[in-house]
Each structure stands twice: as C-alpha cells, then as structure tokens.
Amino acid sequence: MLTSNMSHSGRFILTVIFLLIFIQSARGKDCVCELVNSDPDFPEFKLDNVELTASQCTENITSEKITEIDRLVLGLQHRIWQLVDMVSILEKEDNGNLYAAVSLRIIELELAEIQDLLDELNQTTSTYQQLSIQAAEELQNMQETMEELEMSDHTQAMVKQRQNELLKKELVRCQNVLNSTLPPPTLSPGHCGLGHLVGVSGPKTYSLTVHGTSYSFGAWGRDANPASGDENKYWLVVLSSSNAYGNFIRQYNSLSTIILGIDPTDTYISSSNPTTNTIQGPNMIMYANALYYNCYNTYSVCQFNLTTQSVSTVALPNDAGYNNKFPFAHLGTTYGYTDMDFVTDESGVYVIYATTSNFGNVVISKVETSNPPVLGQTWSTSLHKKTVTNTFMVCGVLYATRYLDQETEEIFYTYDTKTNKERYDLRINIKKMQTNIKSINYDPRDHLLYVFNDAYIVTYETKFGELY
Ligand SMILES: *[C@@H]1O[C@H](CO)[C@@H](O)[C@H](O)[C@H]1NC(C)=O
Ligand SMILES: *[C@@H]1O[C@H](CO)[C@@H](O)[C@H](O)[C@H]1NC(C)=O
Ligand SMILES: *[C@@H]1O[C@H](CO)[C@@H](O)[C@H](O)[C@H]1NC(C)=O
Ligand SMILES: *[C@@H]1O[C@H](CO)[C@@H](O)[C@H](O)[C@H]1NC(C)=O
C-alpha cells in the first residue's frame, strides 16, 4: 500500500522535474531577442496561480499524513511480531488441551483486533491515495498552464527565472517531506543531561507491605516534588476493596520505617470504599503533596490534596478507556482497572491511557498540576495498550514494559515527547521477585524505580548512558 503511495509522490517529483527541464530549455532558447514586443501582455496571474497550486499541493501531502500512516504501520508490525512471540511461547508451554483451547481463543481475539486495525489502515491509505490522485491532476493542470505560458512568453525570461527558482524551492520542500518519512525512528539524546536509559539493576530493596500477601495491588514511592520538610517521606497505597479500589494513603517518615512497616500516618479520601472520587486501579502518583489517580467509575483524573484533604478533577477525552476497557495486559492476563497510569518525571505529572480514536493505542497527556488540574499537551503513539504491562517516564521519554516470563519483565518501548520518535527495540530486563508488576513509579530525585510487585514493594536502580 505504501509503495503505491510513494509512486504517486514519485510521479509528482518526476512531473516537477519535467517542468524544470522544460522551463530551463525554454529559457535557453529565449534570452536573445527582446527588442520588438508585438505579443500580448504576459499573463502573469496564470503563473501566480501555478505557484499557488504548487505550494498548496505540497502542503496537502503533509508529513503529518505520512506520519499517521507510519504510526499505524509501526504499531501493527510490532503487534504481529509480539503475536508470533506469543504463539511460540504457547507452543513451548502447551501442557494440555484446555490450556491450548483458551490460548487459541486469545490469539483469535488478538487477530480480530489486528484485522480491525488493518481496516483502519486501509481507510487511511485510501484517503491518502485519493489525495495523491488529486495532486497528480493538479500537476497535469499546472503543466498545461506552463505550456500555455511558454507560448505567450517571448520577453519575460527574467520572470521565468524567478518562477523557476520558486519551483526549485518547492521541489526541495517536496523532497524534504518525502525524505522525512524514510529514515527509521531514532532517539535524540536525553533531555535532562541523563542520557538514555541503558540498564536497570536490583532489586535494591525488597519487602512485603504490612498489609500482607492478600493485598497484591497498589503503588508506592516518594513525592517527586515534596514540600520542604517532606523530602524523606514515602507513600504507600494498597487497593483494599476487591483488589480494585482504595480510599486511604499511608505515609512513612523514612525508608526504614516503610520497610519495617512501623509508625505510619493514614489520610482518608473518603470513609467508604468505593464511592465518588475514591481511587480506582493501582497506577497512581504523588506530586507536591497531592495524589493523582483514576477517580472511581469515571474517565476523569482525580487530584487529592493532602493538605486540604479535598478532591479536584479533570476529565479525559470522552473516548478514553476506563473500567477495564483499555487495561495493561499480557497474554491471557489483564491487570484490573489499569486503564490510566500516572507517572512523574523531572517536568511534572503525565497520564498514560488509550482512546478509541487512537485505536486502543497509548495516548500521553501532560497533567498541569494547578487547582483544579488541567490537561496539557497530548501525544498519540502506535503502542497498543493491551500489549504493555506498565509505563514510567524519565526526562520526557515514556518507557513501557512487557511480561517476558515469571522472573523477567522487559522494558521494550520508548516514546520521546520532544521528538515524537518511538522505538520498539529496547531490551532492558527487570529481574522480578514475584510474577506480576502492578505499578512502576520513577522518582526524578533519586532515579530509582518504585515497583509494586504483587504484594511486595521493591526498588531498582536505573543506569543512564549515551550508547544505544
Ligand atoms: C488541497 O486540499 C484542499 C482541501 O482539501 C483542496 O480544496 C485543494 O484543491 C487541494 N489542493 C491540491 C493542489 O490538491
Ligand atoms: C480496502 O478498501 C477497499 C474499499 O475501500 C477494498 O476494495 C479493498 O479490498 C480493501 N483492501 C483490503 C486489503 O482490505
Ligand atoms: C533526499 O534523500 C536523497 C537520498 O538519500 C538525497 O540524495 C537527497 O539529497 C535528499 N534530499 C534532501 C532535500 O534532503
Ligand atoms: C493544596 O492545598 C494547599 C493549601 O490550600 C495549596 O497551597 C496547594 O497549592 C494545593 N495543591 C494543589 C496541587 O492544588
């Protein structure tokens, strides 16, 4: 599909080159005699029209349209590869007919979703092809107009030369648009002087929460932007109702007290659980003494101010997933109520979610931490939310993990919000202590990952470098 698009664009370039050649030869032929002017006036407005059409035409074939297709194709390609991986894992693990039948059903569902994506892609490329056909027609008209102009122009070689320069510029712009789609995505260097994430080591610390193994969903970490005096505090939230809902935040004054589970301070969002504006799902974050999380039973962001103990909210787009529509997952397992993931980096708070209009792929929105909070800049990725187990963000770069096996989670994907480049080829392993990672938070102050690994709270050290 792409190849035929490129050939339309190729035809466009060829036509422009043809125009240039015949303008050049017309010029060569014409710049001798110009003393007697018996011809009608040069219809300069026609040339202006051609100029206008040429620039419109390059604007219509914007890099944005090509990027949209690239994004779809890239996401699709990686889902297919992931599916192939899944099938080979299943082949190895196949230990009974029931398991095989269940897995087959999962693969069928995945294939059906990929088919839907292919249909979307077909629609997008059809629109794009239509555009190319239109552009080709316009070029045909331009060519005819130029021929007409050549007939009437016996005196204005200078004007032609000027137009020639303009057309040359358009040609270079066209080439740039085309070239910009050719190279594979590359990451720019890190944006905080840290460089790229190159490794994760640990666990550094590992302990069961005071709530015990039956509370296996939750999150913990440090406030990424603490009030003065709160710098050494740690927070912990376990989902205490149905593994899905929470209504209080536990805080400790030091790492040793949270590991030993002594001397906590609890702050309640509401006395009942769940109810309006309590916590839904484990992927929350603390920033500037406020907790950011998915409000119970809505597609809204909740901000709970621990100082005033009051909640403010802001809604995501109304096609954003919630209530298990676009959760984190790996083959056969979805993580309950993980439609929204809140992350912090050096620049503040972001919410990671998926929308129907982005085909269930991950969308990143900055959350401005005002009162009430507001949604800031938004980025659409090609990363299918249900192929991811968790995300975190460092220096404006989103990192996503997937489940490899019981012992290993892999950071496999990055999206750079400064360059809009994404890549799927990271191979950074996280050594797990338990099977399932329920949340990951990055603290920009100590560069540690705070992981909720089933009922255990675990930290990992991150390593940054320039090489990839
Ligand atoms: C560019 O797009 C506009 C709006 O879709 C259309 O009216 C115009 O004819 C197009 N121009 C060319 C040169 O294709
Ligand atoms: C793409 O859509 C067109 C109709 O819009 C259809 O004729 C064609 O078969 C579709 N191609 C694929 C690969 O689905
Ligand atoms: C586009 O890419 C081609 C091939 O790499 C190169 O020769 C050409 O100079 C590039 N054009 C521009 C405008 O960068
Ligand atoms: C929380 O409340 C305090 C006290 O009114 C205020 O200073 C602070 O800005 C609030 N935080 C947010 C994130 O709104």
PDB file of C-alpha atoms and ligand atoms in Angstrom, residues 287-290 292 303 305-308 369-371, ligand 4:
ATOM      1  CA  TYR A 287       3.297  15.076  43.363  1.00  0.00           C
ATOM      2  CA  ALA A 288       3.557  18.230  45.502  1.00  0.00           C
ATOM      3  CA  ASN A 289       1.591  16.653  48.349  1.00  0.00           C
ATOM      4  CA  ALA A 290      -1.311  15.662  46.074  1.00  0.00           C
ATOM      5  CA  TYR A 292      -3.134  11.785  41.158  1.00  0.00           C
ATOM      6  CA  GLN A 303      -6.223  15.194  42.381  1.00  0.00           C
ATOM      7  CA  ASN A 305      -4.780  17.500  48.060  1.00  0.00           C
ATOM      8  CA  LEU A 306      -3.381  16.005  51.283  1.00  0.00           C
ATOM      9  CA  THR A 307      -3.139  19.442  52.876  1.00  0.00           C
ATOM     10  CA  THR A 308      -6.786  20.383  52.389  1.00  0.00           C
ATOM     11  CA  THR A 369      -0.856  20.396  38.500  1.00  0.00           C
ATOM     12  CA  SER A 370      -2.922  23.541  39.100  1.00  0.00           C
ATOM     13  CA  ASN A 371      -6.106  23.527  41.172  1.00  0.00           C
TER      14      ASN A 371
HETATM   15  C1  LIG B   4      -3.262  22.060  48.203  1.00  0.00           C
HETATM   16  O1  LIG B   4      -3.737  22.965  49.163  1.00  0.00           O
HETATM   17  C2  LIG B   4      -2.775  23.897  49.612  1.00  0.00           C
HETATM   18  C3  LIG B   4      -3.437  24.711  50.727  1.00  0.00           C
HETATM   19  O2  LIG B   4      -4.587  25.367  50.273  1.00  0.00           O
HETATM   20  C4  LIG B   4      -2.327  24.776  48.469  1.00  0.00           C
HETATM   21  O3  LIG B   4      -1.329  25.672  48.898  1.00  0.00           O
HETATM   22  C5  LIG B   4      -1.771  23.865  47.360  1.00  0.00           C
HETATM   23  O4  LIG B   4      -1.434  24.653  46.228  1.00  0.00           O
HETATM   24  C6  LIG B   4      -2.795  22.818  46.963  1.00  0.00           C
HETATM   25  N1  LIG B   4      -2.188  21.891  45.999  1.00  0.00           N
HETATM   26  C7  LIG B   4      -2.692  21.710  44.774  1.00  0.00           C
HETATM   27  C8  LIG B   4      -1.965  20.740  43.904  1.00  0.00           C
HETATM   28  O5  LIG B   4      -3.676  22.283  44.362  1.00  0.00           O
END
